[in-house]
Structures are given as C-alpha cells and as structure tokens.
Short mmCIF file of C-alpha atoms and ligand atoms in Angstrom, two decimals:
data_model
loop_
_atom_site.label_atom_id
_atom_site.label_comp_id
_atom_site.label_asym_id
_atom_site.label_seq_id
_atom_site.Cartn_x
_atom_site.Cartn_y
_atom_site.Cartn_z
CA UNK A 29 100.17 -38.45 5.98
CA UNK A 30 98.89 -34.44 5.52
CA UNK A 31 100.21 -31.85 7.19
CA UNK A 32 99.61 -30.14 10.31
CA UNK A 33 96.07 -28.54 10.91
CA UNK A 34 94.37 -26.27 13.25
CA UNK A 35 91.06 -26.17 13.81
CA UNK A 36 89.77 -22.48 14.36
CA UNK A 37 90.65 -19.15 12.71
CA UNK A 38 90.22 -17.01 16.01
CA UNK A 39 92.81 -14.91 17.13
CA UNK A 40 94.38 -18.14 18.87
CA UNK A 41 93.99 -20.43 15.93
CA UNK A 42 95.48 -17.43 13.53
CA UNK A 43 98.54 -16.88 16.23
CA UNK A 44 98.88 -20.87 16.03
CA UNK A 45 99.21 -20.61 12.75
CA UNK A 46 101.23 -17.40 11.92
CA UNK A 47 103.91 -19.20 15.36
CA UNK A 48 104.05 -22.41 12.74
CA UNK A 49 104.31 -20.75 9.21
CA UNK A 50 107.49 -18.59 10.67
CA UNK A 51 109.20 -21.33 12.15
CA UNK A 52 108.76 -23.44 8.56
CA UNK A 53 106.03 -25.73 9.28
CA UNK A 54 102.93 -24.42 7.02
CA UNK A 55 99.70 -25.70 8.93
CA UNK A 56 96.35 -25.69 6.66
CA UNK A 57 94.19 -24.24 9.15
CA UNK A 58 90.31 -24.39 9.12
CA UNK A 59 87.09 -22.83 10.88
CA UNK A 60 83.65 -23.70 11.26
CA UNK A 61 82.53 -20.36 10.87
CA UNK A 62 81.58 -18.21 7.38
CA UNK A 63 84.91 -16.27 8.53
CA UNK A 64 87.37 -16.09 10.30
CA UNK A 65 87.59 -14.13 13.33
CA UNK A 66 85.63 -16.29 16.26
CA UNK A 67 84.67 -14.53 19.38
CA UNK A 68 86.55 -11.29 17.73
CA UNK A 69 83.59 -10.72 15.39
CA UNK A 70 81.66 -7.65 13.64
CA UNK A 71 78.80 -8.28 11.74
CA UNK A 72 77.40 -5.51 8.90
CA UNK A 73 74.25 -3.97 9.22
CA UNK A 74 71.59 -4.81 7.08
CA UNK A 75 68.30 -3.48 6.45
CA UNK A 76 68.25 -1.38 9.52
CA UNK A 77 65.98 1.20 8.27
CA UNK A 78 68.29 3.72 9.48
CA UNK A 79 71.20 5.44 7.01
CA UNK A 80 73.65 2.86 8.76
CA UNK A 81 73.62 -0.05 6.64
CA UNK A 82 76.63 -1.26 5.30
CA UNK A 83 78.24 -0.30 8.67
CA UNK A 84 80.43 -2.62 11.19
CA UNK A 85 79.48 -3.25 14.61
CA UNK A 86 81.58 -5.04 16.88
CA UNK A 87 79.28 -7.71 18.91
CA UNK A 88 81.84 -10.08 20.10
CA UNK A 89 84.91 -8.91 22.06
CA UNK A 90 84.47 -5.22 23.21
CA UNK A 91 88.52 -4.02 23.22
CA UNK A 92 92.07 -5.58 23.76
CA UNK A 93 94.74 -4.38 25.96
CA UNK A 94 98.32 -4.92 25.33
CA UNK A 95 100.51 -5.93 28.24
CA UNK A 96 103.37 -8.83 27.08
CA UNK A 97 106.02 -7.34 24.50
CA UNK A 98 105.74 -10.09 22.37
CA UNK A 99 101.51 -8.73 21.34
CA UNK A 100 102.51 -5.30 21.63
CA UNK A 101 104.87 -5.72 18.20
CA UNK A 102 101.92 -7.10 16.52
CA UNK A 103 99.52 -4.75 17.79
CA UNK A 104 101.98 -1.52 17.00
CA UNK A 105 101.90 -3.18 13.40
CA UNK A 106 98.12 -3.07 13.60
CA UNK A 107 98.22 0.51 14.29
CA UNK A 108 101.42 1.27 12.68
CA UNK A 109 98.95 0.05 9.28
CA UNK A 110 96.29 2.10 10.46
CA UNK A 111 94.27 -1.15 10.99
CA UNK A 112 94.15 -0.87 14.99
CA UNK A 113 93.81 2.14 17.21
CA UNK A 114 94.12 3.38 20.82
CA UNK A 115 90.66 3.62 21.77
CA UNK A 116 90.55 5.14 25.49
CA UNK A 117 92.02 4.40 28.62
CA UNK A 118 88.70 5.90 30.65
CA UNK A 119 85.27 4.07 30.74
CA UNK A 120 82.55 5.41 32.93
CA UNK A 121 80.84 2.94 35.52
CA UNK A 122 77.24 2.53 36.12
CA UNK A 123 75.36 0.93 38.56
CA UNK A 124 71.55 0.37 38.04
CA UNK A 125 70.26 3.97 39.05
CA UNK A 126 72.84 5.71 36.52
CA UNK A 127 76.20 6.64 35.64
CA UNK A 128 78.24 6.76 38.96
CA UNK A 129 82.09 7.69 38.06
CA UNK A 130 84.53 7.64 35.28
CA UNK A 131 87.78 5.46 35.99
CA UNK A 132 90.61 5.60 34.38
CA UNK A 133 92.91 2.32 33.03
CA UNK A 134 95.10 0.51 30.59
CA UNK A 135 94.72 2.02 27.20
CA UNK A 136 91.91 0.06 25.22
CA UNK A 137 92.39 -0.90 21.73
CA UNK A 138 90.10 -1.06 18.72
CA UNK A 139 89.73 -1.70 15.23
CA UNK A 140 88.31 0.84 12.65
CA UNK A 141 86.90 -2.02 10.50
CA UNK A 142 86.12 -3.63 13.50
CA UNK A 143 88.05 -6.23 15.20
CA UNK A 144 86.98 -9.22 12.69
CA UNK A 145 89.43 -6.64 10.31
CA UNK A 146 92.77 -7.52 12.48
CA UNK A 147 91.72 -11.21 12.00
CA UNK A 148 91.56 -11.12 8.56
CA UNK A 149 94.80 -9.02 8.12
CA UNK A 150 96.64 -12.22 10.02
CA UNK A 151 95.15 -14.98 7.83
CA UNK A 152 95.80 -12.82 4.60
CA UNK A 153 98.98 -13.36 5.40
CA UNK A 154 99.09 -17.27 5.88
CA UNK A 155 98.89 -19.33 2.56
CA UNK A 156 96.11 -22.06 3.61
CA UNK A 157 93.27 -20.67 5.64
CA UNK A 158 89.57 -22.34 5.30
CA UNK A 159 85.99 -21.41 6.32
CA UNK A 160 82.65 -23.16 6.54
CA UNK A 161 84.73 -26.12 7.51
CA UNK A 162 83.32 -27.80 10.38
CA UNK A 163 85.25 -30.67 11.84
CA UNK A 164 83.20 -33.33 13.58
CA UNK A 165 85.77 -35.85 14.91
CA UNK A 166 89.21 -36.87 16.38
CA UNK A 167 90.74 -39.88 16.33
CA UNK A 168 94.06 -41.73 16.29
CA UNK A 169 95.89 -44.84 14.98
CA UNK A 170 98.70 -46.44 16.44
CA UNK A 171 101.13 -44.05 14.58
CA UNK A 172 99.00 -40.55 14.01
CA UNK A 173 95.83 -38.39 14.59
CA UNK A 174 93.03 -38.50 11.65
CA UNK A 175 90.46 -35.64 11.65
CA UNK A 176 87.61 -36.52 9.85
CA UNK A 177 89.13 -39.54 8.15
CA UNK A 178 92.53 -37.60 7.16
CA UNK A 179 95.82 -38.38 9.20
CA UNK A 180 97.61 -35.41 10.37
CA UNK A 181 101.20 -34.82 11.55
CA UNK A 182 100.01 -32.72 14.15
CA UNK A 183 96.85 -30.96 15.01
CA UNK A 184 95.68 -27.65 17.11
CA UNK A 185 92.44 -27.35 18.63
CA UNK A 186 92.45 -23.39 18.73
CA UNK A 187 88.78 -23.33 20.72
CA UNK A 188 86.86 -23.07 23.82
CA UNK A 189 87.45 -26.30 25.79
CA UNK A 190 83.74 -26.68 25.56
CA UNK A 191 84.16 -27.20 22.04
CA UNK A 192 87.04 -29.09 21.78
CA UNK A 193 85.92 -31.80 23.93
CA UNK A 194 83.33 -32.68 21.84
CA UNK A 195 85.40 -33.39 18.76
CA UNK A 196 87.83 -35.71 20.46
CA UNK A 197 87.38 -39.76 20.46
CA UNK A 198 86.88 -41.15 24.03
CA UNK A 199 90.22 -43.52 23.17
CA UNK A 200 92.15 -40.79 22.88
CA UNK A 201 91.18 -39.36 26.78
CA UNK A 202 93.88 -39.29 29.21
CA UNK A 203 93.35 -38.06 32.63
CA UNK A 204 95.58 -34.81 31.71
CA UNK A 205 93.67 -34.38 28.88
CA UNK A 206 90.50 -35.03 30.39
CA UNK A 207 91.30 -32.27 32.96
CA UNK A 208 92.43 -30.19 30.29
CA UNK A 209 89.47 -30.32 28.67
CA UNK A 210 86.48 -30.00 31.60
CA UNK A 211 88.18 -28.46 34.48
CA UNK A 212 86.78 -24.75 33.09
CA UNK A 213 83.64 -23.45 32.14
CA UNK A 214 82.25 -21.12 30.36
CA UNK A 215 79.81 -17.84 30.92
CA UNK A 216 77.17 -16.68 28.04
CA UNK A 217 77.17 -13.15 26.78
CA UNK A 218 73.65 -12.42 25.21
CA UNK A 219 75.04 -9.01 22.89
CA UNK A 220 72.43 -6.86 21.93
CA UNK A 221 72.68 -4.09 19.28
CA UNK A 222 70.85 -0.92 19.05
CA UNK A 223 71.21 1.32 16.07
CA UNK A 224 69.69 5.06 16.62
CA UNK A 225 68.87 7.79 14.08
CA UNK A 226 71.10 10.03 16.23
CA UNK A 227 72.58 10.27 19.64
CA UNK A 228 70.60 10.87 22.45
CA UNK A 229 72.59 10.06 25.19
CA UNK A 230 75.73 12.26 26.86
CA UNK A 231 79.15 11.26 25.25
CA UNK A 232 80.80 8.23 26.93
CA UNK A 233 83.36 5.71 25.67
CA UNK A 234 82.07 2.05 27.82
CA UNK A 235 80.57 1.37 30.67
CA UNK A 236 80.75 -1.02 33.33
CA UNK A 237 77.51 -2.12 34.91
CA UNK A 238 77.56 -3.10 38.59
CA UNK A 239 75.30 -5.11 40.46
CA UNK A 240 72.82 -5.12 38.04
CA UNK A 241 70.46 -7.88 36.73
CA UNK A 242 69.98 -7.16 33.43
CA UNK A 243 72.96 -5.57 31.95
CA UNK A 244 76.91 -5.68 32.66
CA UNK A 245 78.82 -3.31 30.08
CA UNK A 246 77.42 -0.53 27.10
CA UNK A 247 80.07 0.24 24.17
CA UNK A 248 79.34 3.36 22.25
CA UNK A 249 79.99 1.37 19.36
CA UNK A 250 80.74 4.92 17.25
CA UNK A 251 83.40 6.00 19.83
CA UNK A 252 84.84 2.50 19.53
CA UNK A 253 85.22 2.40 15.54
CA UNK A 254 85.74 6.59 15.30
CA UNK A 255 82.98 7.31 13.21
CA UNK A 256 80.77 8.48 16.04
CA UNK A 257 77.50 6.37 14.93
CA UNK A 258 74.84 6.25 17.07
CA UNK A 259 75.73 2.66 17.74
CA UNK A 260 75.16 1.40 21.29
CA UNK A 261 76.33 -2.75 22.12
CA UNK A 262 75.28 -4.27 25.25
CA UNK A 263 75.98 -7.17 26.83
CA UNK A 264 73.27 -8.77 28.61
CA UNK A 265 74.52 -10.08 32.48
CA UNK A 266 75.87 -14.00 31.97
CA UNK A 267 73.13 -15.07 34.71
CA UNK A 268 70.16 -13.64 32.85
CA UNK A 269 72.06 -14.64 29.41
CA UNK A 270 72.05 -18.37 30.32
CA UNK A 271 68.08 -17.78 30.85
CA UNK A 272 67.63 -16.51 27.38
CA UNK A 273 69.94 -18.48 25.30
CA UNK A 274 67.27 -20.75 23.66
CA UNK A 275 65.35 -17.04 21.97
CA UNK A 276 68.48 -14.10 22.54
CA UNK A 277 65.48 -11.78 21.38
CA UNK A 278 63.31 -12.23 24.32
CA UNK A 279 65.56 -10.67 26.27
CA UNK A 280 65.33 -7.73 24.32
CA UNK A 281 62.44 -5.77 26.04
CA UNK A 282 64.37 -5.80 29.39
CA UNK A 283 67.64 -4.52 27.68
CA UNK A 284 66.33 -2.01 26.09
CA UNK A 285 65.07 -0.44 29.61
CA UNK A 286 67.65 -0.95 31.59
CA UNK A 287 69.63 1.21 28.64
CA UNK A 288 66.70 3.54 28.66
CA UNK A 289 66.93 4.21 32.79
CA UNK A 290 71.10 4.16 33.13
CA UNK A 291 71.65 6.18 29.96
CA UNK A 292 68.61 8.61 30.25
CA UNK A 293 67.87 7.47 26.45
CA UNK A 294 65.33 10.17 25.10
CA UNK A 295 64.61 8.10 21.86
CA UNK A 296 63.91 4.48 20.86
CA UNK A 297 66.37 2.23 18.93
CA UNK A 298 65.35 2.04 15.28
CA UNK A 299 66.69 -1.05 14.86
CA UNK A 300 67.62 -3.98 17.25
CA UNK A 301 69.02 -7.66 17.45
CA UNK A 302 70.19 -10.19 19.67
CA UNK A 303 73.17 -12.17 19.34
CA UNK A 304 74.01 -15.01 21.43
CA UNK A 305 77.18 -16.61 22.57
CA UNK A 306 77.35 -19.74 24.55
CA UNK A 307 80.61 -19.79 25.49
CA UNK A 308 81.57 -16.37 25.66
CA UNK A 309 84.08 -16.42 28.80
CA UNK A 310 86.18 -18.96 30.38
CA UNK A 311 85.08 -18.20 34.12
CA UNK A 312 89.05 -19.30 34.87
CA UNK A 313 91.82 -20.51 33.19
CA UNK A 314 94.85 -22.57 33.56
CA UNK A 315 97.96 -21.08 34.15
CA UNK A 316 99.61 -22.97 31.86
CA UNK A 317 100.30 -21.46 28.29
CA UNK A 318 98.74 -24.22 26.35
CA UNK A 319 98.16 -28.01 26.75
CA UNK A 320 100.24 -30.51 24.19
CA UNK A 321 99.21 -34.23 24.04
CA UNK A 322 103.37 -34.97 23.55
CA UNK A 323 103.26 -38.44 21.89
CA UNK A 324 100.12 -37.78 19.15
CA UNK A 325 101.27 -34.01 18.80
CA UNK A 326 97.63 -33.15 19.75
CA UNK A 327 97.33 -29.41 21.67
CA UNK A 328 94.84 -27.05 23.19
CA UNK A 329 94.82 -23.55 22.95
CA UNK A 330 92.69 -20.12 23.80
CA UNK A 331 91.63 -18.08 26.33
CA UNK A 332 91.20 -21.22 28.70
CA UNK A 333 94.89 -20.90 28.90
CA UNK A 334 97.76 -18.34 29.70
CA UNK A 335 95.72 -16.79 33.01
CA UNK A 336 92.93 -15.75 30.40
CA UNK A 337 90.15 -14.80 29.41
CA UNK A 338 91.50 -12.26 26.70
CA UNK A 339 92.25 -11.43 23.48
CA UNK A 340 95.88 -11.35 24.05
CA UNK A 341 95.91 -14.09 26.50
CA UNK A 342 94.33 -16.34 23.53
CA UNK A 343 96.81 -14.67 20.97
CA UNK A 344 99.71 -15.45 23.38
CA UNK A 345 98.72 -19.41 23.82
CA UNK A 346 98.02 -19.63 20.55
CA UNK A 347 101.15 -18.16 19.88
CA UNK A 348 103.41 -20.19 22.32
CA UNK A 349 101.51 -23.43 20.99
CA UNK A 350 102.08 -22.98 17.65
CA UNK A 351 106.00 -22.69 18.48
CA UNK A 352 105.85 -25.78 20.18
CA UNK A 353 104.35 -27.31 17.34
CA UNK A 354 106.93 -26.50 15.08
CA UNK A 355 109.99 -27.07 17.27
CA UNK A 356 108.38 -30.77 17.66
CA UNK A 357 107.55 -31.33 13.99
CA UNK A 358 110.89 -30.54 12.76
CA UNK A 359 112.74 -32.48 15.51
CA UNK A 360 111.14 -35.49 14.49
C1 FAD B 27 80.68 -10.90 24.16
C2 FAD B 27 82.16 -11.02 24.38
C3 FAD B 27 82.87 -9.92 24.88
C4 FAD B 27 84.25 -10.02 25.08
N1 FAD B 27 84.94 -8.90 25.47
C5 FAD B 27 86.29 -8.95 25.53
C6 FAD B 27 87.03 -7.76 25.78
O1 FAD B 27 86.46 -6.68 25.91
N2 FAD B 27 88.39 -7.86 25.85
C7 FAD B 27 89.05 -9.04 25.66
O2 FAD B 27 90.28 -9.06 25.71
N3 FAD B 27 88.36 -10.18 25.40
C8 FAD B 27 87.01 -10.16 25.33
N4 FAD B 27 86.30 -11.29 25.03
C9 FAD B 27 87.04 -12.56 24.93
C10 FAD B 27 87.75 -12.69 23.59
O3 FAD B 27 86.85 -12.47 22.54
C11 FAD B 27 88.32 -14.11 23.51
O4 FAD B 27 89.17 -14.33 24.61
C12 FAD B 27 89.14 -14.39 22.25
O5 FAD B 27 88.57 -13.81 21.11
C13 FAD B 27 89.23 -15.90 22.13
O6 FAD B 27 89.86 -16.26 20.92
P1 FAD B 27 90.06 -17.79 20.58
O7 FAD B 27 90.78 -17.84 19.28
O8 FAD B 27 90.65 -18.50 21.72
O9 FAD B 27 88.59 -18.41 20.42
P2 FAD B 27 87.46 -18.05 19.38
O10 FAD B 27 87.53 -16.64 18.97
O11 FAD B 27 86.19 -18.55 19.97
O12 FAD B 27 87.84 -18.93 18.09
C14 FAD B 27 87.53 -20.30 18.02
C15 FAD B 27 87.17 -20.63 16.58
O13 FAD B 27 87.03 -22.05 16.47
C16 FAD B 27 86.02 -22.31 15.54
N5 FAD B 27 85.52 -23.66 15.77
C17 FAD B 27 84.93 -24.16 16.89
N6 FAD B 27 84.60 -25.45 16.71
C18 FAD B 27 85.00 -25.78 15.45
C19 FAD B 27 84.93 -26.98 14.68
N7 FAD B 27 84.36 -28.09 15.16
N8 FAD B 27 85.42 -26.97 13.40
C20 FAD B 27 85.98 -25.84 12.91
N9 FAD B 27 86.07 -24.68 13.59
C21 FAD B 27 85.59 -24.65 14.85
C22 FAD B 27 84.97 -21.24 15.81
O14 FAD B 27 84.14 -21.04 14.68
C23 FAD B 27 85.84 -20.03 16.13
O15 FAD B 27 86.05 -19.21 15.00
C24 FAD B 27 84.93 -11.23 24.81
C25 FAD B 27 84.21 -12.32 24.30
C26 FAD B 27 82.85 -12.22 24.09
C27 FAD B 27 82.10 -13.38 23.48
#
C-alpha cells in the first residue's frame, strides 16, 4: 500500500499536509489545478495593453483575518518574511447610490505577491506536492481506500463538499458521510478585473456593497498588494453570479456601471475579464473542525468546516485534520 494523500493544495489541503509532515507522516499531496493555491488565487496580467503586464491581481479570496493563536504564528511568519502584510483594518461601505461610511474592523491581511505567494511558500516547504493532477474516483476494499486505482493508507479530501462528493464511490456512503458531504451549499462569486491607465477614483482600501443587485464588494487591488496600481476587483452579487456562470463575461457590461455610478469612475477600464467561481462560499458550515471516516481513515476538510467560510477557518480544519491523520496512522 502507498502512503497517505490529500487531494487539494489550497490553504486547507497545504495545512493538512504541513499538520502530517510535522507529526512524521509525509502525505504526497496533489491538486487539480496548474498550481497550487485554490480559492486563494492571483493570476498575472497578460496582454492588457496597459504598462501592467506581468503584474499580480488577486481574484479569488479578497483578505484574511487572524483570530485563533495557532494561524496567527504562521501568519506573523508570513509577515515576519516579508511575504504577508497588514493591509487595513477600515473599508468604506457603499450602497447603490455611492459611498455611504467608512467602518472600521479586524486588521485585514494581504500578500505582496498576492495571496497564491503564501500558498506556495507552504508547499515549498513540504517534500511531495503535485499539480495538474486531477483525481476522478474513490473507492475502497475490504482493508483500504484506492484513489484512482492506487491503495492509500489514508486519504484527505481538502475541497469544497461540492467537490468532494463527486469523487467518492456510492459503497463507500454512510449516512454521516452523506450528511457530511450535502448538508451545505455553496454561493458563486463572478470576479471581475479592471485594469486602468491611472486612478480615477478617490483613495479607498474595499468596499462593501449593500443591497445592491449587481455588485457586493470593490478591492483597490493596488492598496491591497502596496504598489498602488490602478487595479480595481469586483465581485459580482452571488444571485446575479449564478445567472451568469455559463459566459462570466456577459456580466461584464452591468459591472462595469455599477463601478462607474458608486465610484464616480471618470475613465473606462483598459482592460477587463471575468472570472468565475462556482463554489466560491459555503453559505454555512459545520461546527465541527473536520469530518474523519474512522475505520477507512477517509476525512473532509475546508471552509465547510470549523464555523467557516474563511481562509483561516479552512487553514485551521485543515490543520486539525491533518493532526488527526497522523496521530491515527502512527497508532496503527
Ligand atoms: C471570490 C472569493 C472571495 C473570497 N474572499 C474571502 C475573503 O475576503 N476572506 C476570507 O477569509 N476568505 C475569502 N474567501 C474564501 C476563501 O478563499 C476560502 O475559504 C479558502 O481559500 C478555502 O480554502 P480550501 O483549501 O478549503 O479550498 P480551495 O482553496 O478551494 O482548495 C481546494 C483545492 O482542491 C483542488 N481540487 C478540487 N477537486 C480536485 C480533484 N478532483 N483532484 C485534485 N484536486 C482537486 C482545487 O483545484 C483546489 O486547489 C473567498 C473566496 C472566493 C472564491
């Protein structure tokens, strides 16, 4: 039999992980995806037409906060490297007529590289990490799991529940798991970038958008990262999202006004685009920190767990899983 695996290289998988490796139990861990990072993802600009090529924009999660002790060592680390930084702890609030207040909160955090950065940084440091590896099945013998024909000692589905559900056999399905696995769903996030040739908008950090159709939240994506591009990222509201998700770029028209009228915009974008994500937010979570399948060694983890839906949510259950994991492996 081969090792332990998990399956995704998101901040939950790479917690998982990084819980396993320091308690002796060296997981390979894989990831659909071209890299690592999951929902914590920055893409580089390309062929923007503007001087901002080459640049990072952050178009999956926005910031993290840092509220359990256990995240705060690896996010002073982060910053401690210079690799993560205290954003702001005031974002202004909109509604759909214009900027209403500015409120003042927990102290944001972002990533000068963008947050894809602090994802790599963790896998760098565990031996056996794999992209482009997309893992199509789950299922079991009498004695162990096998994913995708291989038996495994133990395995981690680090994952939206969404997508988890669809890798496991229907033998392996108990109720609990079954629960597990369908009790929460999931809102989309269409995220659309703008890149300007310069600002042309009055200096804010976010913004929350209430009650509004179209849009729910604007990152100054220059203030985020500290280089003060003329970067704006806007997520489109999950009701009008779920609308667009078969063409993200037809919603673009509509975004690009409702920025116009809350911002007071006096220039066009010079480049635009459209990113989807279908399962961007858990619309609850459980309260539990994880789910483990005891007798196959099979668990769950994310930001469907540990009172998500956050980054450090997801790092803590993927953290408290991977523990688990370990304790069980070497017990047996
Ligand atoms: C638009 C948006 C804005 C957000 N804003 C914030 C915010 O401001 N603050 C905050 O705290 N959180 C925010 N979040 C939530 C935050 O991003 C997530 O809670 C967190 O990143 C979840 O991490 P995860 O590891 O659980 O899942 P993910 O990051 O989704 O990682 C799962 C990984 O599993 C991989 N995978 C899936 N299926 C397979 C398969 N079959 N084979 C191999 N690999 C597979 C995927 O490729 C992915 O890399 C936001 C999320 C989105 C989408």
């Amino acid at each position: 039999m081969t090792g332990a695996l998990v399956v995704g290289a998101g901040i939950s998988g790479v917690a998982c992980a990084t819980a396993m490796a320091e308690a002796g139990v060296i997981p390979l861990v894989v990831d659909r995806g071209r890299a690592v990072g999951g929902r914590m993802a920055s893409r580089t600009l390309r062929d923007t037409g503007t001087s901002f090529d080459g640049r990072v924009v952050d178009i999956g999660a926005s910031y993290f906060t840092v509220s359990t002790p256990a995240f705060r060592s690896v996010v002073d680390d982060w910053v401690a490297r210079d690799l993560a930084r205290a954003w702001t702890d005031s974002f202004h609030v909109a509604g759909s007529d214009g900027i209403e207040a500015v409120r003042t909160g927990p102290i944001r955090y972002a990533a000068k590289a963008g947050l894809r950065s602090l994802i790599v940084d963790a896998a760098s440091r565990l031996p056996d990490v794999w992209s482009s590896i997309d893992v199509a099945s789950i299922t079991a013998d009498e004695n162990s799991l096998i994913v995708d024909g291989e038996r495994r000692s133990a395995v981690a589905l680090c994952m939206p529940n969404a997508q988890a559900h669809r890798l496991i056999d229907a033998s392996l399905m108990s109720p609990e798991l079954d629960a597990a696995l369908t009790g929460i769903t999931y809102e989309p996030v269409i995220a659309v970038t703008a890149v300007f040739d310069e600002q042309c908008w009055d200096d804010f950090d976010g913004m929350f958008v209430n009650d509004d159709p179209v849009l729910t939240w604007i990152a100054n994506d220059g203030s985020r990262r500290g280089d003060e591009a003329p970067v704006l990222v806007a997520h489109v509201n999950p009701v009008l999202a779920a609308r667009h998700l078969g063409d993200p770029a037809s919603v673009l028209p509509l975004v690009l006004a409702t920025m116009r009228r809350i911002l007071s915009l006096t220039a066009q974008p010079t480049w635009v685009d459209a990113h989807r994500w279908t399962f961007a937010k858990p619309m609850a979570a459980h309260r539990e920190p994880f789910h483990l399948e005891g007798g196959r060694l099979l668990g769950l983890a994310g930001d469907a767990w540990a009172d998500g839906p956050k980054v450090e949510t997801a790092w803590l259950s993927g953290h408290l899983l991977g523990g688990e994991l370990a304790r069980r492996l070497r017990d047996s």
